[in-house]
């Protein structure tokens, strides 16, 4: 009896707080990203993370005002290209799959923002959605950096081994520090395209705090009164 009850409890939680599962998966995946490199095992980790995160992103979109069909149109080629590129070691496919994943994460983030702005009261799922949206934006820009570096070599440099391309975890680190405005500058954009992407992320980070987060705080204060 205990096992069915636990399954029902998890199913209820999934229906009530879908954003929490995406947020947890995104944060847990950070523990795996240091294992990623150019080896076969590193490629498999990259593919495994995509297999989990991409469907979760579409699942969250499905519980938002946006049409989930668009999410699947972005997710299916992203997953297919990632798996083919990783398993068959076709490196040229990875930037294309990253382009689809970036678009999917931007789309999912936009759907969650619309979901949060629609509510007149702050719920627990709104708080999870706020965290999930931040991670979606961070991943979306990191994939955009990955595409920029692949198509325009030399777009990024760093304090350590400045002449080599930046690894995925370094680009994600740049995205997190840029979006959160902490400004740890050990990864630096050099090309004009890379700098434009960085400026767009800076604008997105400030705008997200100024509009979405401040609104949730205001609704929380109003409810407390």
Short mmCIF file of N, CA, C and O in Angstrom, two decimals, residues 2-134:
data_model
loop_
_atom_site.label_atom_id
_atom_site.label_comp_id
_atom_site.label_asym_id
_atom_site.label_seq_id
_atom_site.Cartn_x
_atom_site.Cartn_y
_atom_site.Cartn_z
N UNK A 2 2.04 1.16 0.62
CA UNK A 2 2.88 2.35 0.74
C UNK A 2 3.40 2.79 -0.62
O UNK A 2 3.44 3.99 -0.92
N UNK A 3 3.80 1.83 -1.46
CA UNK A 3 4.35 2.18 -2.78
C UNK A 3 3.32 2.87 -3.67
O UNK A 3 3.62 3.91 -4.27
N UNK A 4 2.08 2.34 -3.80
CA UNK A 4 1.08 3.07 -4.61
C UNK A 4 0.79 4.46 -4.07
O UNK A 4 0.57 5.40 -4.84
N UNK A 5 0.78 4.59 -2.73
CA UNK A 5 0.51 5.91 -2.15
C UNK A 5 1.63 6.88 -2.49
O UNK A 5 1.37 8.06 -2.78
N UNK A 6 2.86 6.40 -2.47
CA UNK A 6 3.99 7.28 -2.83
C UNK A 6 3.91 7.67 -4.30
O UNK A 6 4.20 8.81 -4.66
N UNK A 7 3.52 6.71 -5.15
CA UNK A 7 3.40 7.03 -6.58
C UNK A 7 2.31 8.06 -6.82
O UNK A 7 2.48 8.97 -7.65
N UNK A 8 1.19 7.92 -6.09
CA UNK A 8 0.13 8.92 -6.25
C UNK A 8 0.58 10.28 -5.76
O UNK A 8 0.24 11.31 -6.35
N UNK A 9 1.35 10.29 -4.66
CA UNK A 9 1.85 11.57 -4.14
C UNK A 9 2.79 12.24 -5.13
O UNK A 9 2.71 13.45 -5.36
N UNK A 10 3.67 11.44 -5.76
CA UNK A 10 4.59 12.00 -6.76
C UNK A 10 3.83 12.48 -7.99
O UNK A 10 4.16 13.52 -8.57
N UNK A 11 2.79 11.73 -8.38
CA UNK A 11 2.00 12.16 -9.54
C UNK A 11 1.27 13.46 -9.26
O UNK A 11 1.19 14.34 -10.12
N UNK A 12 0.74 13.59 -8.04
CA UNK A 12 0.07 14.83 -7.67
C UNK A 12 1.04 16.00 -7.65
O UNK A 12 0.73 17.09 -8.13
N UNK A 13 2.22 15.76 -7.12
CA UNK A 13 3.24 16.82 -7.09
C UNK A 13 3.65 17.21 -8.51
O UNK A 13 3.85 18.40 -8.81
N UNK A 14 3.77 16.23 -9.39
CA UNK A 14 4.16 16.53 -10.77
C UNK A 14 3.12 17.38 -11.46
O UNK A 14 3.45 18.29 -12.22
N UNK A 15 1.83 17.09 -11.21
CA UNK A 15 0.77 17.89 -11.82
C UNK A 15 0.71 19.28 -11.23
O UNK A 15 0.41 20.25 -11.93
N UNK A 16 0.98 19.39 -9.93
CA UNK A 16 0.86 20.69 -9.25
C UNK A 16 2.09 21.56 -9.46
O UNK A 16 1.98 22.78 -9.56
N UNK A 17 3.27 20.94 -9.50
CA UNK A 17 4.52 21.71 -9.58
C UNK A 17 5.43 21.14 -10.68
O UNK A 17 6.53 20.65 -10.39
N UNK A 18 5.02 21.21 -11.94
CA UNK A 18 5.89 20.68 -13.01
C UNK A 18 7.21 21.42 -13.11
O UNK A 18 8.22 20.83 -13.48
N UNK A 19 7.20 22.70 -12.80
CA UNK A 19 8.43 23.49 -12.90
C UNK A 19 9.48 23.02 -11.90
O UNK A 19 10.69 23.17 -12.14
N UNK A 20 9.04 22.44 -10.79
CA UNK A 20 10.00 21.98 -9.78
C UNK A 20 10.86 20.85 -10.32
O UNK A 20 12.06 20.78 -10.03
N UNK A 21 10.27 19.95 -11.12
CA UNK A 21 11.03 18.84 -11.67
C UNK A 21 12.06 19.32 -12.68
O UNK A 21 13.19 18.84 -12.72
N UNK A 22 11.68 20.30 -13.50
CA UNK A 22 12.63 20.85 -14.46
C UNK A 22 13.76 21.55 -13.75
O UNK A 22 14.94 21.38 -14.09
N UNK A 23 13.44 22.35 -12.73
CA UNK A 23 14.47 23.06 -11.97
C UNK A 23 15.43 22.07 -11.31
O UNK A 23 16.65 22.25 -11.36
N UNK A 24 14.88 21.02 -10.69
CA UNK A 24 15.73 20.02 -10.04
C UNK A 24 16.63 19.31 -11.04
O UNK A 24 17.82 19.09 -10.78
N UNK A 25 16.08 18.97 -12.21
CA UNK A 25 16.88 18.28 -13.23
C UNK A 25 17.99 19.19 -13.75
O UNK A 25 19.13 18.73 -13.96
N UNK A 26 17.68 20.46 -13.95
CA UNK A 26 18.69 21.39 -14.43
C UNK A 26 19.84 21.52 -13.43
O UNK A 26 21.01 21.49 -13.79
N UNK A 27 19.47 21.68 -12.16
CA UNK A 27 20.51 21.85 -11.14
C UNK A 27 21.32 20.57 -10.93
O UNK A 27 22.54 20.62 -10.75
N UNK A 28 20.65 19.42 -10.97
CA UNK A 28 21.38 18.16 -10.82
C UNK A 28 22.32 17.90 -12.00
O UNK A 28 23.39 17.30 -11.83
N UNK A 29 21.92 18.36 -13.17
CA UNK A 29 22.77 18.15 -14.34
C UNK A 29 24.09 18.92 -14.22
O UNK A 29 25.08 18.54 -14.84
N UNK A 30 24.08 19.98 -13.41
CA UNK A 30 25.33 20.71 -13.21
C UNK A 30 26.41 19.82 -12.60
O UNK A 30 27.60 20.03 -12.85
N UNK A 31 25.99 18.82 -11.82
CA UNK A 31 26.96 17.91 -11.21
C UNK A 31 27.60 17.00 -12.25
O UNK A 31 28.70 16.47 -12.03
N UNK A 32 26.93 16.81 -13.39
CA UNK A 32 27.46 15.94 -14.44
C UNK A 32 28.32 16.68 -15.45
O UNK A 32 29.17 16.08 -16.10
N UNK A 33 28.09 17.97 -15.60
CA UNK A 33 28.79 18.72 -16.65
C UNK A 33 30.31 18.72 -16.50
O UNK A 33 31.02 18.73 -17.51
N UNK A 34 30.87 18.70 -15.28
CA UNK A 34 32.35 18.61 -15.21
C UNK A 34 32.91 17.34 -15.83
O UNK A 34 34.11 17.28 -16.12
N UNK A 35 32.07 16.31 -16.03
CA UNK A 35 32.55 15.08 -16.65
C UNK A 35 32.63 15.17 -18.16
O UNK A 35 33.13 14.27 -18.82
N UNK A 36 32.12 16.27 -18.72
CA UNK A 36 32.09 16.41 -20.17
C UNK A 36 33.43 16.88 -20.71
O UNK A 36 33.99 17.86 -20.23
N UNK A 37 33.93 16.16 -21.70
CA UNK A 37 35.12 16.57 -22.42
C UNK A 37 35.02 15.99 -23.83
O UNK A 37 33.92 15.67 -24.28
N UNK A 38 36.12 15.84 -24.50
CA UNK A 38 36.09 15.32 -25.87
C UNK A 38 36.16 13.79 -25.94
O UNK A 38 36.23 13.23 -27.03
N UNK A 39 36.13 13.14 -24.77
CA UNK A 39 36.19 11.68 -24.77
C UNK A 39 34.81 11.10 -25.07
O UNK A 39 33.79 11.78 -25.08
N UNK A 40 34.79 9.78 -25.30
CA UNK A 40 33.51 9.11 -25.57
C UNK A 40 32.58 9.20 -24.38
O UNK A 40 31.37 9.43 -24.54
N UNK A 41 33.11 9.01 -23.17
CA UNK A 41 32.27 9.10 -21.98
C UNK A 41 31.70 10.50 -21.81
O UNK A 41 30.54 10.67 -21.40
N UNK A 42 32.50 11.50 -22.11
CA UNK A 42 32.01 12.87 -22.01
C UNK A 42 30.89 13.15 -22.99
O UNK A 42 29.91 13.83 -22.67
N UNK A 43 31.02 12.62 -24.18
CA UNK A 43 29.96 12.78 -25.18
C UNK A 43 28.68 12.09 -24.74
O UNK A 43 27.57 12.59 -24.94
N UNK A 44 28.82 10.90 -24.14
CA UNK A 44 27.64 10.18 -23.68
C UNK A 44 26.93 10.93 -22.56
O UNK A 44 25.69 10.93 -22.49
N UNK A 45 27.69 11.56 -21.68
CA UNK A 45 27.08 12.37 -20.63
C UNK A 45 26.29 13.51 -21.25
O UNK A 45 25.16 13.82 -20.84
N UNK A 46 26.87 14.15 -22.25
CA UNK A 46 26.20 15.26 -22.93
C UNK A 46 24.88 14.79 -23.53
O UNK A 46 23.83 15.44 -23.39
N UNK A 47 24.89 13.63 -24.19
CA UNK A 47 23.67 13.10 -24.77
C UNK A 47 22.65 12.68 -23.73
O UNK A 47 21.45 12.91 -23.91
N UNK A 48 23.12 12.08 -22.63
CA UNK A 48 22.20 11.65 -21.58
C UNK A 48 21.49 12.82 -20.94
O UNK A 48 20.29 12.76 -20.64
N UNK A 49 22.21 13.91 -20.70
CA UNK A 49 21.58 15.10 -20.12
C UNK A 49 20.52 15.65 -21.05
O UNK A 49 19.42 16.04 -20.62
N UNK A 50 20.82 15.70 -22.34
CA UNK A 50 19.84 16.21 -23.31
C UNK A 50 18.59 15.35 -23.34
O UNK A 50 17.47 15.87 -23.45
N UNK A 51 18.75 14.02 -23.25
CA UNK A 51 17.60 13.12 -23.30
C UNK A 51 16.65 13.38 -22.14
O UNK A 51 15.43 13.23 -22.27
N UNK A 52 17.18 13.79 -20.99
CA UNK A 52 16.34 14.06 -19.81
C UNK A 52 15.78 15.47 -19.84
O UNK A 52 14.57 15.69 -19.64
N UNK A 53 16.62 16.46 -20.09
CA UNK A 53 16.23 17.86 -19.94
C UNK A 53 15.28 18.31 -21.04
O UNK A 53 14.29 19.02 -20.77
N UNK A 54 15.54 17.92 -22.27
CA UNK A 54 14.72 18.41 -23.39
C UNK A 54 13.25 18.00 -23.25
O UNK A 54 12.36 18.84 -23.37
N UNK A 55 12.94 16.71 -22.98
CA UNK A 55 11.52 16.37 -22.77
C UNK A 55 10.90 17.09 -21.58
O UNK A 55 9.71 17.45 -21.61
N UNK A 56 11.67 17.31 -20.51
CA UNK A 56 11.15 18.03 -19.37
C UNK A 56 10.78 19.46 -19.74
O UNK A 56 9.75 19.99 -19.28
N UNK A 57 11.60 20.09 -20.57
CA UNK A 57 11.30 21.45 -21.01
C UNK A 57 9.99 21.48 -21.79
O UNK A 57 9.17 22.39 -21.61
N UNK A 58 9.78 20.48 -22.65
CA UNK A 58 8.54 20.42 -23.42
C UNK A 58 7.36 20.15 -22.50
O UNK A 58 6.27 20.69 -22.68
N UNK A 59 7.56 19.32 -21.49
CA UNK A 59 6.50 19.01 -20.53
C UNK A 59 6.04 20.27 -19.79
O UNK A 59 4.85 20.49 -19.58
N UNK A 60 6.99 21.11 -19.42
CA UNK A 60 6.64 22.36 -18.74
C UNK A 60 5.88 23.28 -19.70
O UNK A 60 4.90 23.93 -19.31
N UNK A 61 6.32 23.34 -20.95
CA UNK A 61 5.61 24.15 -21.94
C UNK A 61 4.18 23.67 -22.10
O UNK A 61 3.25 24.47 -22.27
N UNK A 62 3.97 22.37 -22.04
CA UNK A 62 2.63 21.80 -22.20
C UNK A 62 1.68 22.25 -21.11
O UNK A 62 0.46 22.21 -21.28
N UNK A 63 2.21 22.68 -19.97
CA UNK A 63 1.38 23.16 -18.87
C UNK A 63 1.43 24.67 -18.77
O UNK A 63 1.44 25.25 -17.69
N UNK A 64 1.50 25.32 -19.90
CA UNK A 64 1.56 26.77 -19.98
C UNK A 64 0.60 27.25 -21.05
O UNK A 64 0.04 26.44 -21.80
N UNK A 65 0.40 28.57 -21.18
CA UNK A 65 -0.52 29.07 -22.20
C UNK A 65 -0.05 28.84 -23.63
O UNK A 65 -0.83 28.97 -24.56
N UNK A 66 1.21 28.55 -23.83
CA UNK A 66 1.73 28.37 -25.18
C UNK A 66 1.39 26.98 -25.73
O UNK A 66 1.19 26.03 -24.98
N UNK A 67 1.36 26.89 -27.04
CA UNK A 67 1.04 25.62 -27.69
C UNK A 67 2.25 24.70 -27.61
O UNK A 67 3.36 25.06 -28.01
N UNK A 68 2.03 23.48 -27.11
CA UNK A 68 3.15 22.56 -26.91
C UNK A 68 3.68 21.99 -28.22
O UNK A 68 4.79 21.46 -28.25
N UNK A 69 2.89 22.07 -29.30
CA UNK A 69 3.34 21.53 -30.58
C UNK A 69 4.64 22.20 -31.01
O UNK A 69 5.56 21.53 -31.54
N UNK A 70 4.75 23.50 -30.80
CA UNK A 70 5.98 24.21 -31.17
C UNK A 70 7.17 23.65 -30.38
O UNK A 70 8.27 23.49 -30.92
N UNK A 71 6.93 23.36 -29.11
CA UNK A 71 7.99 22.78 -28.30
C UNK A 71 8.50 21.47 -28.86
O UNK A 71 9.71 21.23 -28.92
N UNK A 72 7.58 20.59 -29.29
CA UNK A 72 8.00 19.32 -29.86
C UNK A 72 8.70 19.50 -31.20
O UNK A 72 9.62 18.75 -31.54
N UNK A 73 8.28 20.49 -31.98
CA UNK A 73 8.94 20.75 -33.26
C UNK A 73 10.39 21.18 -33.06
O UNK A 73 11.24 20.97 -33.94
N UNK A 74 10.68 21.78 -31.92
CA UNK A 74 12.05 22.15 -31.59
C UNK A 74 12.79 21.01 -30.89
O UNK A 74 13.99 20.81 -31.09
N UNK A 75 12.06 20.25 -30.06
CA UNK A 75 12.70 19.23 -29.24
C UNK A 75 13.11 18.00 -30.04
O UNK A 75 14.19 17.44 -29.83
N UNK A 76 12.28 17.57 -30.95
CA UNK A 76 12.56 16.33 -31.69
C UNK A 76 13.85 16.44 -32.51
O UNK A 76 14.72 15.57 -32.42
N UNK A 77 14.02 17.49 -33.34
CA UNK A 77 15.31 17.58 -34.06
C UNK A 77 16.49 17.82 -33.12
O UNK A 77 17.60 17.33 -33.40
N UNK A 78 16.26 18.52 -32.01
CA UNK A 78 17.35 18.74 -31.06
C UNK A 78 17.84 17.42 -30.48
O UNK A 78 19.05 17.14 -30.43
N UNK A 79 16.90 16.57 -30.05
CA UNK A 79 17.28 15.27 -29.50
C UNK A 79 17.91 14.37 -30.56
O UNK A 79 18.93 13.73 -30.31
N UNK A 80 17.29 14.32 -31.73
CA UNK A 80 17.79 13.44 -32.78
C UNK A 80 19.21 13.82 -33.20
O UNK A 80 20.10 12.96 -33.31
N UNK A 81 19.43 15.11 -33.42
CA UNK A 81 20.76 15.56 -33.85
C UNK A 81 21.80 15.36 -32.75
O UNK A 81 22.95 15.02 -33.03
N UNK A 82 21.39 15.58 -31.49
CA UNK A 82 22.33 15.37 -30.38
C UNK A 82 22.74 13.91 -30.28
O UNK A 82 23.94 13.60 -30.16
N UNK A 83 21.78 13.00 -30.33
CA UNK A 83 22.09 11.58 -30.21
C UNK A 83 22.94 11.08 -31.37
O UNK A 83 23.90 10.34 -31.18
N UNK A 84 22.59 11.51 -32.58
CA UNK A 84 23.39 11.09 -33.75
C UNK A 84 24.80 11.67 -33.67
O UNK A 84 25.80 10.98 -33.92
N UNK A 85 24.88 12.95 -33.30
CA UNK A 85 26.19 13.59 -33.21
C UNK A 85 27.07 12.97 -32.15
O UNK A 85 28.28 12.81 -32.34
N UNK A 86 26.47 12.60 -31.00
CA UNK A 86 27.24 12.02 -29.90
C UNK A 86 27.62 10.58 -30.18
O UNK A 86 28.79 10.18 -30.05
N UNK A 87 26.65 9.77 -30.58
CA UNK A 87 26.90 8.34 -30.75
C UNK A 87 27.77 8.05 -31.96
O UNK A 87 28.61 7.15 -31.93
N UNK A 88 27.59 8.82 -33.03
CA UNK A 88 28.37 8.59 -34.25
C UNK A 88 29.55 9.55 -34.38
O UNK A 88 30.27 9.51 -35.38
N UNK A 89 29.71 10.41 -33.37
CA UNK A 89 30.82 11.35 -33.32
C UNK A 89 30.86 12.26 -34.54
O UNK A 89 31.91 12.53 -35.11
N UNK A 90 29.71 12.76 -34.93
CA UNK A 90 29.60 13.77 -36.00
C UNK A 90 29.56 15.15 -35.33
O UNK A 90 28.49 15.65 -34.99
N UNK A 91 30.73 15.74 -35.14
CA UNK A 91 30.79 17.00 -34.41
C UNK A 91 30.05 18.13 -35.11
O UNK A 91 29.58 19.07 -34.47
N UNK A 92 29.93 18.05 -36.43
CA UNK A 92 29.26 19.12 -37.17
C UNK A 92 27.78 19.22 -36.84
O UNK A 92 27.17 20.28 -37.05
N UNK A 93 27.19 18.13 -36.33
CA UNK A 93 25.77 18.15 -35.99
C UNK A 93 25.49 18.81 -34.65
O UNK A 93 24.37 19.28 -34.41
N UNK A 94 26.48 18.85 -33.76
CA UNK A 94 26.24 19.37 -32.42
C UNK A 94 25.88 20.85 -32.39
O UNK A 94 24.99 21.24 -31.64
N UNK A 95 26.52 21.72 -33.19
CA UNK A 95 26.06 23.12 -33.20
C UNK A 95 24.63 23.28 -33.70
O UNK A 95 23.89 24.14 -33.23
N UNK A 96 24.22 22.44 -34.66
CA UNK A 96 22.85 22.52 -35.17
C UNK A 96 21.87 22.07 -34.09
O UNK A 96 20.82 22.70 -33.88
N UNK A 97 22.20 20.98 -33.39
CA UNK A 97 21.32 20.54 -32.30
C UNK A 97 21.30 21.58 -31.18
O UNK A 97 20.25 21.81 -30.57
N UNK A 98 22.44 22.22 -30.93
CA UNK A 98 22.49 23.27 -29.91
C UNK A 98 21.62 24.45 -30.29
O UNK A 98 21.00 25.10 -29.43
N UNK A 99 21.53 24.75 -31.58
CA UNK A 99 20.67 25.83 -32.05
C UNK A 99 19.20 25.53 -31.74
O UNK A 99 18.45 26.39 -31.27
N UNK A 100 18.79 24.28 -32.00
CA UNK A 100 17.41 23.89 -31.68
C UNK A 100 17.17 23.91 -30.17
O UNK A 100 16.11 24.33 -29.71
N UNK A 101 18.14 23.43 -29.39
CA UNK A 101 17.98 23.43 -27.93
C UNK A 101 17.91 24.84 -27.38
O UNK A 101 17.12 25.13 -26.48
N UNK A 102 18.71 25.74 -27.93
CA UNK A 102 18.66 27.13 -27.49
C UNK A 102 17.27 27.72 -27.77
O UNK A 102 16.67 28.37 -26.90
N UNK A 103 16.76 27.46 -28.97
CA UNK A 103 15.42 27.96 -29.32
C UNK A 103 14.36 27.35 -28.41
O UNK A 103 13.43 28.05 -27.96
N UNK A 104 14.48 26.06 -28.10
CA UNK A 104 13.51 25.40 -27.22
C UNK A 104 13.54 26.01 -25.83
O UNK A 104 12.48 26.27 -25.23
N UNK A 105 14.73 26.25 -25.29
CA UNK A 105 14.83 26.81 -23.94
C UNK A 105 14.32 28.24 -23.89
O UNK A 105 13.68 28.65 -22.92
N UNK A 106 14.59 29.01 -24.93
CA UNK A 106 14.01 30.36 -24.98
C UNK A 106 12.48 30.28 -25.04
O UNK A 106 11.79 31.06 -24.37
N UNK A 107 11.97 29.35 -25.82
CA UNK A 107 10.52 29.19 -25.94
C UNK A 107 9.91 28.76 -24.61
O UNK A 107 8.86 29.30 -24.19
N UNK A 108 10.54 27.80 -23.93
CA UNK A 108 10.03 27.34 -22.64
C UNK A 108 10.10 28.46 -21.60
O UNK A 108 9.19 28.62 -20.79
N UNK A 109 11.20 29.23 -21.61
CA UNK A 109 11.31 30.35 -20.67
C UNK A 109 10.22 31.38 -20.93
O UNK A 109 9.60 31.90 -19.99
N UNK A 110 9.97 31.67 -22.19
CA UNK A 110 8.90 32.62 -22.51
C UNK A 110 7.54 32.13 -22.06
O UNK A 110 6.71 32.91 -21.57
N UNK A 111 7.28 30.82 -22.21
CA UNK A 111 6.00 30.28 -21.78
C UNK A 111 5.84 30.35 -20.27
O UNK A 111 4.75 30.62 -19.76
N UNK A 112 6.92 30.11 -19.53
CA UNK A 112 6.85 30.19 -18.08
C UNK A 112 6.66 31.64 -17.63
O UNK A 112 5.96 31.90 -16.65
N UNK A 113 7.30 32.57 -18.30
CA UNK A 113 7.10 33.98 -17.95
C UNK A 113 5.65 34.38 -18.18
O UNK A 113 5.04 35.06 -17.34
N UNK A 114 5.07 33.93 -19.29
CA UNK A 114 3.66 34.21 -19.55
C UNK A 114 2.77 33.59 -18.48
O UNK A 114 1.78 34.20 -18.04
N UNK A 115 3.12 32.39 -18.05
CA UNK A 115 2.37 31.70 -17.00
C UNK A 115 2.43 32.48 -15.69
O UNK A 115 1.41 32.67 -15.01
N UNK A 116 3.61 32.97 -15.32
CA UNK A 116 3.75 33.71 -14.07
C UNK A 116 3.06 35.07 -14.13
O UNK A 116 2.47 35.52 -13.14
N UNK A 117 3.13 35.73 -15.26
CA UNK A 117 2.50 37.04 -15.39
C UNK A 117 0.98 36.93 -15.42
O UNK A 117 0.28 37.91 -15.11
N UNK A 118 0.46 35.78 -15.78
CA UNK A 118 -0.99 35.60 -15.85
C UNK A 118 -1.60 35.48 -14.47
O UNK A 118 -2.75 35.89 -14.26
N UNK A 119 -0.86 34.91 -13.51
CA UNK A 119 -1.41 34.67 -12.18
C UNK A 119 -1.59 35.98 -11.41
O UNK A 119 -0.74 36.87 -11.48
N UNK A 120 -2.68 36.04 -10.65
CA UNK A 120 -2.94 37.20 -9.80
C UNK A 120 -2.43 36.97 -8.38
O UNK A 120 -2.39 37.91 -7.57
N UNK A 121 -2.07 35.73 -8.07
CA UNK A 121 -1.56 35.39 -6.74
C UNK A 121 -0.31 34.54 -6.90
O UNK A 121 -0.15 33.81 -7.89
N UNK A 122 0.56 34.62 -5.92
CA UNK A 122 1.80 33.85 -5.95
C UNK A 122 1.55 32.47 -5.36
O UNK A 122 1.10 32.35 -4.22
N UNK A 123 1.83 31.45 -6.14
CA UNK A 123 1.71 30.07 -5.67
C UNK A 123 3.10 29.46 -5.54
O UNK A 123 4.10 30.04 -5.98
N UNK A 124 3.14 28.27 -4.97
CA UNK A 124 4.43 27.59 -4.86
C UNK A 124 5.01 27.28 -6.23
O UNK A 124 6.22 27.37 -6.45
N UNK A 125 4.13 26.94 -7.18
CA UNK A 125 4.63 26.63 -8.52
C UNK A 125 5.20 27.86 -9.21
O UNK A 125 6.10 27.75 -10.03
N UNK A 126 4.67 29.06 -8.87
CA UNK A 126 5.25 30.29 -9.42
C UNK A 126 6.70 30.45 -8.97
O UNK A 126 7.55 30.91 -9.74
N UNK A 127 6.97 30.10 -7.72
CA UNK A 127 8.35 30.23 -7.22
C UNK A 127 9.27 29.22 -7.91
O UNK A 127 10.41 29.56 -8.27
N UNK A 128 8.78 27.99 -8.08
CA UNK A 128 9.58 27.02 -8.83
C UNK A 128 9.76 27.47 -10.27
O UNK A 128 10.83 27.30 -10.86
N UNK A 129 8.70 28.04 -10.86
CA UNK A 129 8.78 28.51 -12.24
C UNK A 129 9.79 29.65 -12.38
O UNK A 129 10.49 29.75 -13.40
N UNK A 130 9.88 30.51 -11.36
CA UNK A 130 10.86 31.60 -11.40
C UNK A 130 12.28 31.06 -11.45
O UNK A 130 13.12 31.53 -12.23
N UNK A 131 12.56 30.04 -10.63
CA UNK A 131 13.88 29.43 -10.67
C UNK A 131 14.14 28.68 -11.96
O UNK A 131 15.23 28.76 -12.53
N UNK A 132 13.12 27.93 -12.44
CA UNK A 132 13.28 27.18 -13.68
C UNK A 132 13.50 28.11 -14.86
O UNK A 132 14.29 27.80 -15.77
N UNK A 133 12.80 29.24 -14.88
CA UNK A 133 12.97 30.19 -15.98
C UNK A 133 14.39 30.74 -16.02
O UNK A 133 14.98 30.90 -17.10
N UNK A 134 14.95 31.02 -14.85
CA UNK A 134 16.33 31.52 -14.80
C UNK A 134 17.28 30.49 -15.40
O UNK A 134 18.16 30.83 -16.20
#
